[in-house]
CSV table of C-alpha atoms and ligand atoms in Angstrom, one decimal:
chain,number,residue,atom,x,y,z
A,812,UNK,CA,7.5,-19.4,-12.5
A,813,UNK,CA,9.9,-16.9,-10.4
A,814,UNK,CA,7.8,-15.3,-7.1
A,815,UNK,CA,7.9,-11.9,-8.5
A,816,UNK,CA,5.9,-13.4,-12.1
A,817,UNK,CA,3.7,-15.0,-9.7
A,818,UNK,CA,2.9,-11.8,-8.0
A,819,UNK,CA,2.5,-9.6,-11.0
A,820,UNK,CA,-0.1,-12.3,-12.1
A,821,UNK,CA,-2.0,-12.3,-8.7
A,822,UNK,CA,-2.1,-8.1,-8.7
A,823,UNK,CA,-3.3,-8.2,-12.1
A,824,UNK,CA,-6.2,-10.5,-11.7
A,825,UNK,CA,-7.5,-9.3,-8.4
A,826,UNK,CA,-9.9,-5.7,-7.9
A,827,UNK,CA,-10.8,-4.4,-4.7
A,828,UNK,CA,-14.0,-5.5,-3.6
A,829,UNK,CA,-16.8,-2.8,-4.0
A,830,UNK,CA,-19.0,-1.6,-0.8
A,831,UNK,CA,-18.6,0.9,1.7
A,832,UNK,CA,-19.5,1.1,5.1
A,833,UNK,CA,-19.3,4.0,7.7
A,834,UNK,CA,-17.6,3.7,11.0
A,835,UNK,CA,-16.9,5.3,13.8
A,836,UNK,CA,-13.4,6.9,14.1
A,837,UNK,CA,-12.3,4.7,17.0
A,838,UNK,CA,-12.9,1.9,15.0
A,839,UNK,CA,-11.2,2.8,11.9
A,840,UNK,CA,-7.5,2.1,12.2
A,841,UNK,CA,-6.1,-0.2,9.8
A,842,UNK,CA,-9.0,0.0,7.5
A,843,UNK,CA,-8.9,1.5,3.8
A,844,UNK,CA,-10.3,5.2,3.1
A,845,UNK,CA,-13.0,4.5,0.4
A,846,UNK,CA,-13.3,8.3,-0.6
A,847,UNK,CA,-11.2,11.2,-0.6
A,848,UNK,CA,-11.2,12.4,2.9
A,849,UNK,CA,-10.6,16.8,2.4
A,850,UNK,CA,-9.4,19.0,5.4
A,851,UNK,CA,-13.2,20.5,6.6
A,852,UNK,CA,-10.9,23.3,8.9
A,853,UNK,CA,-7.9,25.1,9.2
A,854,UNK,CA,-5.6,23.7,11.6
A,855,UNK,CA,-4.6,25.7,13.8
A,856,UNK,CA,-8.3,27.3,13.3
A,857,UNK,CA,-7.1,30.9,14.3
A,858,UNK,CA,-3.6,32.7,14.9
A,859,UNK,CA,-2.4,31.6,18.2
A,860,UNK,CA,0.9,32.0,20.8
A,861,UNK,CA,3.5,29.4,20.1
A,862,UNK,CA,5.1,30.7,23.8
A,863,UNK,CA,4.2,31.5,27.3
A,864,UNK,CA,5.2,35.0,27.5
A,865,UNK,CA,3.5,38.7,26.4
A,866,UNK,CA,1.6,39.6,23.5
A,867,UNK,CA,3.0,43.0,22.5
A,868,UNK,CA,2.8,45.8,19.4
A,869,UNK,CA,6.0,45.2,17.5
A,870,UNK,CA,5.9,48.6,16.4
A,871,UNK,CA,6.0,49.7,20.3
A,872,UNK,CA,9.4,47.8,20.4
A,873,UNK,CA,11.9,49.2,18.0
A,874,UNK,CA,13.8,50.2,21.2
A,875,UNK,CA,13.7,48.9,24.3
A,876,UNK,CA,10.5,49.9,26.0
A,877,UNK,CA,8.3,48.8,29.1
A,878,UNK,CA,4.9,48.3,28.6
A,879,UNK,CA,1.9,48.2,30.9
A,880,UNK,CA,0.1,44.5,31.2
A,881,UNK,CA,-3.6,45.0,30.5
A,882,UNK,CA,-4.9,41.5,30.5
A,883,UNK,CA,-4.5,37.8,30.0
A,884,UNK,CA,-5.4,35.5,27.3
A,885,UNK,CA,-5.0,31.3,28.0
A,886,UNK,CA,-5.6,29.0,25.8
A,887,UNK,CA,-9.5,28.1,25.7
A,888,UNK,CA,-10.1,31.2,27.3
A,889,UNK,CA,-9.3,34.2,24.8
A,890,UNK,CA,-8.6,38.3,25.3
A,891,UNK,CA,-11.5,40.1,24.9
A,892,UNK,CA,-10.9,44.0,24.5
A,893,UNK,CA,-8.8,46.4,22.6
A,894,UNK,CA,-5.1,46.8,23.1
A,895,UNK,CA,-3.8,50.0,22.9
A,896,UNK,CA,-0.6,51.4,21.9
A,897,UNK,CA,2.2,51.1,25.1
A,898,UNK,CA,0.0,48.3,26.1
A,899,UNK,CA,0.8,44.0,26.1
A,900,UNK,CA,-1.1,41.2,27.5
A,901,UNK,CA,0.3,38.3,29.0
A,902,UNK,CA,-0.7,35.1,26.6
A,903,UNK,CA,0.1,31.5,26.9
A,904,UNK,CA,0.6,28.9,24.6
A,905,UNK,CA,-2.4,27.8,22.5
A,906,UNK,CA,-4.2,31.4,23.3
A,907,UNK,CA,-5.7,33.2,20.6
A,908,UNK,CA,-3.9,36.2,19.2
A,909,UNK,CA,-6.4,39.4,19.9
A,910,UNK,CA,-6.5,42.3,17.5
A,911,UNK,CA,-3.6,44.7,17.8
A,912,UNK,CA,-1.4,42.4,19.0
A,913,UNK,CA,1.4,41.0,16.1
A,914,UNK,CA,4.3,39.4,18.2
A,915,UNK,CA,4.5,37.4,21.2
A,916,UNK,CA,7.3,37.6,23.8
A,917,UNK,CA,9.0,34.8,25.5
A,918,UNK,CA,8.4,35.1,29.2
A,919,UNK,CA,12.4,34.6,29.8
A,920,UNK,CA,13.2,37.6,28.0
A,921,UNK,CA,11.3,40.6,29.9
A,922,UNK,CA,11.5,41.8,33.3
A,923,UNK,CA,8.2,42.0,34.9
A,924,UNK,CA,7.3,44.8,37.8
A,925,UNK,CA,3.2,44.5,38.9
A,926,UNK,CA,1.8,45.7,35.5
A,927,UNK,CA,5.2,46.7,34.0
A,928,UNK,CA,6.6,44.6,31.4
A,929,UNK,CA,10.4,45.6,30.4
A,930,UNK,CA,11.6,44.1,27.5
A,931,UNK,CA,14.8,44.5,24.9
A,932,UNK,CA,14.7,45.9,21.4
A,933,UNK,CA,14.3,43.5,18.1
A,934,UNK,CA,11.5,42.0,18.5
A,935,UNK,CA,9.7,40.9,15.0
A,936,UNK,CA,6.3,41.2,13.6
A,937,UNK,CA,4.8,37.4,13.6
A,938,UNK,CA,7.3,36.2,15.8
A,939,UNK,CA,6.4,32.9,18.1
A,940,UNK,CA,2.9,33.2,16.3
A,941,UNK,CA,1.3,30.4,14.9
A,942,UNK,CA,-1.0,31.2,11.7
A,943,UNK,CA,-4.1,30.2,11.1
A,944,UNK,CA,-4.0,27.1,8.3
A,945,UNK,CA,-0.2,26.8,8.6
A,946,UNK,CA,-0.7,23.2,9.2
A,947,UNK,CA,-3.7,22.2,7.3
A,948,UNK,CA,-5.6,24.6,5.1
A,949,UNK,CA,-9.4,24.1,4.6
A,950,UNK,CA,-10.6,22.1,1.4
A,951,UNK,CA,-7.0,20.6,1.1
A,952,UNK,CA,-6.8,16.5,0.4
A,953,UNK,CA,-5.7,14.5,3.5
A,954,UNK,CA,-6.5,11.0,2.4
A,955,UNK,CA,-6.7,9.3,-1.2
A,956,UNK,CA,-9.1,6.2,-1.2
A,957,UNK,CA,-6.7,3.3,-0.9
A,958,UNK,CA,-5.1,4.8,2.0
A,959,UNK,CA,-4.8,2.8,5.0
A,960,UNK,CA,-5.6,4.4,8.3
A,961,UNK,CA,-2.6,4.8,11.1
A,962,UNK,CA,-2.4,5.5,14.7
A,963,UNK,CA,-1.3,9.0,13.6
A,964,UNK,CA,-4.0,9.4,11.2
A,965,UNK,CA,-6.8,8.7,13.5
A,966,UNK,CA,-5.3,11.6,15.4
A,967,UNK,CA,-5.6,13.6,12.9
A,968,UNK,CA,-8.9,13.2,12.0
A,969,UNK,CA,-10.2,13.7,15.5
A,970,UNK,CA,-8.1,17.1,15.4
A,971,UNK,CA,-10.4,18.1,12.5
A,972,UNK,CA,-13.4,16.9,14.3
A,973,UNK,CA,-14.0,13.9,11.9
A,974,UNK,CA,-16.1,11.4,13.8
A,975,UNK,CA,-16.2,9.0,11.2
A,976,UNK,CA,-14.9,8.1,8.5
A,977,UNK,CA,-16.2,5.8,5.1
A,978,UNK,CA,-14.0,2.8,4.7
A,979,UNK,CA,-14.1,0.1,2.3
A,980,UNK,CA,-15.9,-3.2,3.6
A,981,UNK,CA,-14.4,-6.0,4.9
A,982,UNK,CA,-13.6,-8.8,1.9
A,983,UNK,CA,-15.0,-12.2,3.8
A,984,UNK,CA,-12.2,-14.9,3.7
A,985,UNK,CA,-12.6,-18.8,4.1
A,986,UNK,CA,-9.9,-20.2,5.8
A,987,UNK,CA,-9.5,-23.9,5.6
A,988,UNK,CA,-7.1,-26.8,6.3
A,989,UNK,CA,-6.5,-30.2,4.8
A,990,UNK,CA,-5.3,-33.0,6.2
A,991,UNK,CA,-6.4,-36.3,8.0
A,992,UNK,CA,-3.5,-36.4,10.4
A,993,UNK,CA,-4.8,-32.7,11.8
A,994,UNK,CA,-6.1,-32.6,15.4
A,995,UNK,CA,-7.2,-29.6,17.2
A,996,UNK,CA,-4.7,-28.3,19.5
A,997,UNK,CA,-6.6,-29.3,23.1
A,998,UNK,CA,-7.3,-32.9,22.1
A,999,UNK,CA,-5.1,-36.2,22.9
A,1000,UNK,CA,-3.1,-37.0,19.8
A,1001,UNK,CA,-3.4,-40.6,18.5
A,1002,UNK,CA,-0.6,-42.5,16.7
A,1003,UNK,CA,0.1,-40.7,13.3
A,1004,UNK,CA,-1.6,-37.4,14.1
A,1005,UNK,CA,0.2,-34.1,14.2
A,1006,UNK,CA,-1.7,-30.8,15.7
A,1007,UNK,CA,-3.0,-28.5,13.5
A,1008,UNK,CA,-0.8,-25.2,13.6
A,1009,UNK,CA,-1.7,-23.9,9.8
A,1010,UNK,CA,-5.1,-22.3,10.4
A,1011,UNK,CA,-4.0,-20.9,14.0
A,1012,UNK,CA,-0.7,-19.2,12.3
A,1013,UNK,CA,-2.8,-17.6,9.6
A,1014,UNK,CA,-5.8,-16.4,11.3
A,1015,UNK,CA,-3.2,-14.5,13.7
A,1016,UNK,CA,-1.6,-13.4,10.6
A,1017,UNK,CA,-4.8,-12.2,8.6
A,1018,UNK,CA,-6.1,-10.6,12.0
A,1019,UNK,CA,-3.7,-8.0,11.2
A,1020,UNK,CA,-5.4,-7.2,7.7
A,1021,UNK,CA,-8.9,-5.2,7.6
A,1022,UNK,CA,-10.6,-8.7,6.8
A,1023,UNK,CA,-13.7,-10.9,7.6
A,1024,UNK,CA,-12.3,-14.5,8.4
A,1025,UNK,CA,-14.3,-17.4,8.8
A,1026,UNK,CA,-12.6,-20.6,10.0
A,1027,UNK,CA,-13.6,-23.7,8.3
A,1028,UNK,CA,-11.9,-25.8,10.5
A,1029,UNK,CA,-10.0,-29.0,9.4
A,1030,UNK,CA,-11.2,-31.0,6.2
A,1031,UNK,CA,-10.7,-34.5,5.7
A,1032,UNK,CA,-8.6,-35.9,2.8
A,1033,UNK,CA,-11.9,-37.0,1.2
A,1034,UNK,CA,-12.9,-35.6,-2.2
A,1035,UNK,CA,-16.5,-35.4,-1.2
A,1036,UNK,CA,-15.4,-33.4,1.7
A,1037,UNK,CA,-13.5,-31.0,0.3
A,1038,UNK,CA,-16.0,-30.3,-2.6
A,1039,UNK,CA,-18.5,-29.7,0.2
A,1040,UNK,CA,-16.3,-27.2,1.6
A,1041,UNK,CA,-15.2,-25.7,-1.5
A,1042,UNK,CA,-19.0,-24.9,-2.3
A,1043,UNK,CA,-19.7,-23.1,0.7
A,1044,UNK,CA,-16.2,-21.1,0.2
A,1045,UNK,CA,-16.8,-20.4,-3.5
A,1046,UNK,CA,-19.4,-17.5,-2.2
A,1047,UNK,CA,-16.9,-15.5,-0.3
A,1048,UNK,CA,-14.2,-13.3,-1.7
A,1049,UNK,CA,-11.2,-15.4,-0.8
A,1050,UNK,CA,-10.3,-18.9,0.4
A,1051,UNK,CA,-6.9,-19.8,1.8
A,1052,UNK,CA,-6.1,-23.4,2.5
A,1053,UNK,CA,-3.4,-25.2,3.2
A,1054,UNK,CA,-2.2,-28.5,2.8
A,1055,UNK,CA,-3.3,-31.1,0.0
A,1056,UNK,CA,-1.8,-29.2,-3.0
A,1057,UNK,CA,1.5,-31.0,-3.5
A,1058,UNK,CA,1.6,-34.4,-5.6
A,1059,UNK,CA,0.8,-37.0,-3.1
A,1060,UNK,CA,-1.4,-39.6,-3.0
A,1061,UNK,CA,-4.0,-37.7,-0.5
A,1062,UNK,CA,-3.8,-34.1,-1.9
A,1063,UNK,CA,-7.1,-33.7,-3.8
A,1064,UNK,CA,-6.9,-30.0,-3.2
A,1065,UNK,CA,-5.9,-28.9,-6.9
A,1066,UNK,CA,-7.8,-31.7,-8.1
A,1067,UNK,CA,-11.2,-30.6,-6.9
A,1068,UNK,CA,-10.0,-26.9,-7.3
A,1069,UNK,CA,-9.8,-27.5,-11.1
A,1070,UNK,CA,-13.0,-29.6,-11.1
A,1071,UNK,CA,-15.4,-26.9,-9.7
A,1072,UNK,CA,-13.2,-24.0,-10.6
A,1073,UNK,CA,-10.0,-22.9,-12.2
A,1074,UNK,CA,-5.9,-23.0,-11.5
A,1075,UNK,CA,-4.5,-20.2,-12.7
A,1076,UNK,CA,-0.8,-21.0,-11.8
A,1077,UNK,CA,0.7,-23.6,-9.9
A,1078,UNK,CA,4.2,-24.1,-8.4
A,1079,UNK,CA,7.0,-21.2,-8.1
A,1080,UNK,CA,10.6,-21.2,-8.0
A,1081,UNK,CA,10.7,-20.1,-4.2
A,1082,UNK,CA,12.1,-22.1,-1.0
A,1083,UNK,CA,9.8,-22.8,1.1
A,1084,UNK,CA,6.9,-23.1,-0.6
A,1085,UNK,CA,7.3,-24.4,-4.0
A,1086,UNK,CA,3.6,-26.3,-4.4
A,1087,UNK,CA,1.9,-22.9,-4.0
A,1088,UNK,CA,-1.6,-22.5,-6.2
A,1089,UNK,CA,-3.5,-19.9,-7.1
A,1090,UNK,CA,-6.7,-20.2,-9.1
A,1091,UNK,CA,-10.5,-19.3,-8.6
A,1092,UNK,CA,-13.5,-21.0,-7.2
A,1093,UNK,CA,-16.6,-19.1,-8.2
A,1094,UNK,CA,-16.2,-15.7,-7.1
A,1095,UNK,CA,-13.4,-16.0,-5.2
A,1096,UNK,CA,-9.7,-16.0,-5.2
A,1097,UNK,CA,-8.3,-19.2,-4.1
A,1098,UNK,CA,-4.7,-19.5,-2.2
A,1099,UNK,CA,-3.8,-22.9,-2.1
A,1100,UNK,CA,-0.7,-22.7,0.6
A,1101,UNK,CA,1.7,-25.8,1.0
A,1102,UNK,CA,0.7,-27.5,4.0
A,1103,UNK,CA,4.3,-27.5,5.7
A,1104,UNK,CA,3.7,-24.8,8.3
A,1105,UNK,CA,6.6,-22.6,7.1
A,1106,UNK,CA,6.0,-23.0,3.6
A,1107,UNK,CA,2.7,-21.8,4.7
A,1108,UNK,CA,3.1,-18.7,6.8
A,1109,UNK,CA,6.1,-17.6,4.0
A,1110,UNK,CA,3.5,-18.2,1.0
A,1111,UNK,CA,0.9,-16.3,2.4
A,1112,UNK,CA,2.7,-13.3,3.4
A,1113,UNK,CA,4.4,-13.3,0.2
A,1114,UNK,CA,1.5,-13.7,-2.4
A,1115,UNK,CA,-1.5,-14.2,-0.7
A,1116,UNK,CA,-0.9,-11.2,1.4
A,1117,UNK,CA,-0.2,-8.8,-1.5
A,1118,UNK,CA,-3.3,-9.8,-3.1
A,1119,UNK,CA,-5.3,-9.4,0.3
A,1120,UNK,CA,-4.3,-5.9,0.6
A,1121,UNK,CA,-5.3,-4.9,-3.0
A,1122,UNK,CA,-8.7,-6.7,-2.5
A,1123,UNK,CA,-9.0,-4.6,0.5
A,1124,UNK,CA,-8.5,-1.6,-1.7
A,1125,UNK,CA,-5.3,-0.8,0.0
A,1126,UNK,CA,-2.8,0.8,-2.4
A,1127,UNK,CA,0.4,-0.2,-1.1
A,1128,UNK,CA,3.8,-0.3,-2.0
A,1129,UNK,CA,6.4,-3.3,-2.1
A,1130,UNK,CA,8.3,-3.6,0.9
A,1131,UNK,CA,11.6,-2.3,1.9
A,1132,UNK,CA,14.6,-4.6,2.0
A,1133,UNK,CA,17.8,-4.0,3.2
A,1134,UNK,CA,21.1,-5.3,2.7
A,1135,UNK,CA,22.9,-6.7,5.6
A,1136,UNK,CA,26.4,-9.2,6.1
A,1137,UNK,CA,25.8,-12.3,7.0
A,1138,UNK,CA,28.3,-13.7,9.7
A,1139,UNK,CA,28.0,-17.7,8.8
A,1140,UNK,CA,28.6,-19.2,5.5
A,1141,UNK,CA,24.8,-20.3,4.0
A,1142,UNK,CA,24.0,-23.6,1.9
A,1143,UNK,CA,22.4,-23.0,-1.1
A,1144,UNK,CA,21.9,-24.5,-4.6
A,1145,UNK,CA,20.9,-22.1,-7.5
A,1146,UNK,CA,17.5,-22.4,-9.0
A,1147,UNK,CA,15.0,-21.3,-6.5
A,1148,UNK,CA,14.4,-17.6,-4.4
A,1149,UNK,CA,14.8,-18.5,-0.8
A,1150,UNK,CA,13.3,-17.2,2.1
A,1151,UNK,CA,15.7,-18.1,5.2
A,1152,UNK,CA,14.7,-16.9,8.5
A,1153,UNK,CA,17.4,-15.2,10.5
A,1154,UNK,CA,17.7,-12.4,13.3
A,1155,UNK,CA,19.4,-9.1,12.3
A,1156,UNK,CA,21.0,-6.9,14.6
A,1157,UNK,CA,23.6,-4.2,14.8
A,1158,UNK,CA,27.5,-4.6,15.5
A,1159,UNK,CA,29.0,-2.7,18.3
A,1160,UNK,CA,30.9,-0.9,15.4
A,1161,UNK,CA,27.3,-0.4,13.6
A,1162,UNK,CA,27.6,-2.6,11.0
A,1163,UNK,CA,24.1,-4.4,9.7
A,1164,UNK,CA,24.5,-8.3,10.8
A,1165,UNK,CA,22.3,-11.1,10.3
A,1166,UNK,CA,22.5,-14.7,11.1
A,1167,UNK,CA,20.2,-17.5,10.1
A,1168,UNK,CA,17.8,-19.3,13.1
A,1169,UNK,CA,19.7,-22.4,12.6
A,1170,UNK,CA,17.4,-25.2,10.7
A,1171,UNK,CA,15.8,-24.1,7.9
A,1172,UNK,CA,13.6,-27.0,6.8
A,1173,UNK,CA,10.0,-26.2,5.8
A,1174,UNK,CA,8.7,-28.0,8.6
A,1175,UNK,CA,10.8,-26.5,11.5
A,1176,UNK,CA,8.3,-23.4,13.2
A,1177,UNK,CA,11.2,-22.6,15.3
A,1178,UNK,CA,13.3,-21.1,12.9
A,1179,UNK,CA,10.2,-18.5,12.1
A,1180,UNK,CA,9.3,-18.0,15.8
A,1181,UNK,CA,12.8,-17.0,16.7
A,1182,UNK,CA,13.5,-15.0,13.7
A,1183,UNK,CA,12.7,-10.9,13.0
A,1184,UNK,CA,13.7,-11.0,9.3
A,1185,UNK,CA,14.2,-13.1,5.9
A,1186,UNK,CA,17.3,-13.8,4.4
A,1187,UNK,CA,16.2,-13.2,0.7
A,1188,UNK,CA,18.5,-14.9,-1.4
A,1189,UNK,CA,18.2,-14.8,-5.0
A,1190,UNK,CA,17.1,-17.5,-7.5
A,1191,UNK,CA,20.7,-17.9,-9.4
A,1192,UNK,CA,22.6,-17.2,-6.1
A,1193,UNK,CA,24.8,-20.6,-4.5
A,1194,UNK,CA,26.8,-21.2,-1.5
A,1195,UNK,CA,27.3,-17.9,0.2
A,1196,UNK,CA,30.1,-17.3,2.4
A,1197,UNK,CA,30.5,-15.6,6.0
A,1198,UNK,CA,31.2,-11.9,5.5
A,1199,UNK,CA,28.9,-11.8,1.9
A,1200,UNK,CA,26.5,-9.3,1.7
A,1201,UNK,CA,22.6,-10.2,1.8
A,1202,UNK,CA,19.1,-9.2,1.1
A,1203,UNK,CA,17.1,-8.9,4.2
A,1204,UNK,CA,13.7,-8.1,5.0
A,1205,UNK,CA,12.7,-7.2,8.4
A,1206,UNK,CA,9.7,-8.7,9.3
A,1207,UNK,CA,6.4,-6.1,9.5
A,1208,UNK,CA,3.5,-6.1,11.6
A,1209,UNK,CA,2.1,-9.1,10.1
A,1210,UNK,CA,4.8,-11.3,11.2
A,1211,UNK,CA,6.1,-9.7,14.1
B,558,LIG,P1,0.6,-31.6,2.4
B,558,LIG,O1,1.1,-30.6,1.4
B,558,LIG,O2,-0.4,-32.1,2.9
B,558,LIG,O3,1.3,-32.6,1.9
B,558,LIG,O4,1.2,-31.4,3.8
B,558,LIG,C1,3.0,-31.3,3.7
B,558,LIG,C2,3.4,-31.4,5.8
B,558,LIG,O5,2.6,-30.2,6.4
B,558,LIG,C3,2.8,-32.8,6.0
B,558,LIG,O6,3.4,-33.0,6.9
B,558,LIG,C4,1.5,-32.5,6.9
B,558,LIG,O7,1.2,-33.4,8.1
B,558,LIG,C5,1.9,-30.9,7.4
B,558,LIG,N1,0.6,-30.4,7.7
B,558,LIG,C6,-0.3,-30.2,6.3
B,558,LIG,N2,-1.2,-29.4,7.1
B,558,LIG,C7,-1.2,-28.5,8.4
B,558,LIG,C8,-1.6,-27.7,9.3
B,558,LIG,N3,-2.9,-27.6,9.3
B,558,LIG,N4,-0.7,-27.9,10.3
B,558,LIG,C9,0.4,-28.5,10.4
B,558,LIG,N5,0.9,-29.0,9.6
B,558,LIG,C10,0.6,-29.6,8.5
B,559,LIG,MG1,-1.9,-33.7,3.1
């Protein structure tokens, strides 16, 4: 099954979790808007000056003229009082435009002698004035449900006086690793053992999404231990495991998922990550990632993450790819969509170049660690010559 087909099935099956919560603005970054947010006020709230200079009546200024300055308006300190014909006020950027004034002249364009302000002709009504509501109007839609809140959105909401936001609750995700050979970092390593790394890498990636991740630790290759972990995990919104989904003698994950839940699909035409499995366990969506560390991260990023984003309620767009020239020949056999790891950069003459990070085995974590992008090599494509164009997917905030 091609990757796109697998993603389509996932996105078809995964619905946003129900349940909202109210969070203070300072905790809302990265969260998903649950109810439409309308603009509560006009921005700016009043007509104000866009310049440091002089507020004038444009009718006075049809020819060169000398006006009398009768007061001052500062940001936060409005001018109160009348302004008669032939008068002006000193006004600073952000200060409210008082009644009577309809234009601001830059201070660089006047000469001042005591209270006398002389300026040239050619003042237009409205010049250098920011109008109330010109940025945002009270009542207009700001964010629809499903919008992920970015740092600039936090600034925008704060500028409107909004202190709390109703966001989707964080889906609960169980994260587990499977394998008799795995040992937690920090412990001594006996013969035949390796350090557990998938759970650490996956947790680091998933932390950047609005999820509540519970780490279940290392589950040994024993059906009884897996059953026990699964019965707890079935209460979650999603379960992510790595290892044990291939065809080895100690690969029990698939068998027990079938026994306690169901498998919707298994095996995709991608490299790395072929044995990826998706199914259901109780209420939970089950993402069975392969054990090889690069495969686990690639399949999590390509398959579990879009599904998890949808589970959080986010309306996300498919990622944008770009085209670059490969600096080297790449060996590839037709049949699987290949996610090679590489470094994309601009050449001195401005071309976008990409180079792989060397050996591309599915256990070679440095190939991912040294990379800033994937070279996405089409399923049907064979060997690639240096100088050919390839599709590049720059790492997003989950991988960089
Ligand atoms: P499996 O899918 O269980 O056959 O595992 C494939 C390969 O990935 C084996 O070499 C495992 O030792 C390795 N592996 C499995 N799980 C992990 C893990 N959590 N951390 C690091 N390597 C792992
Ligand atoms: Mg294993």
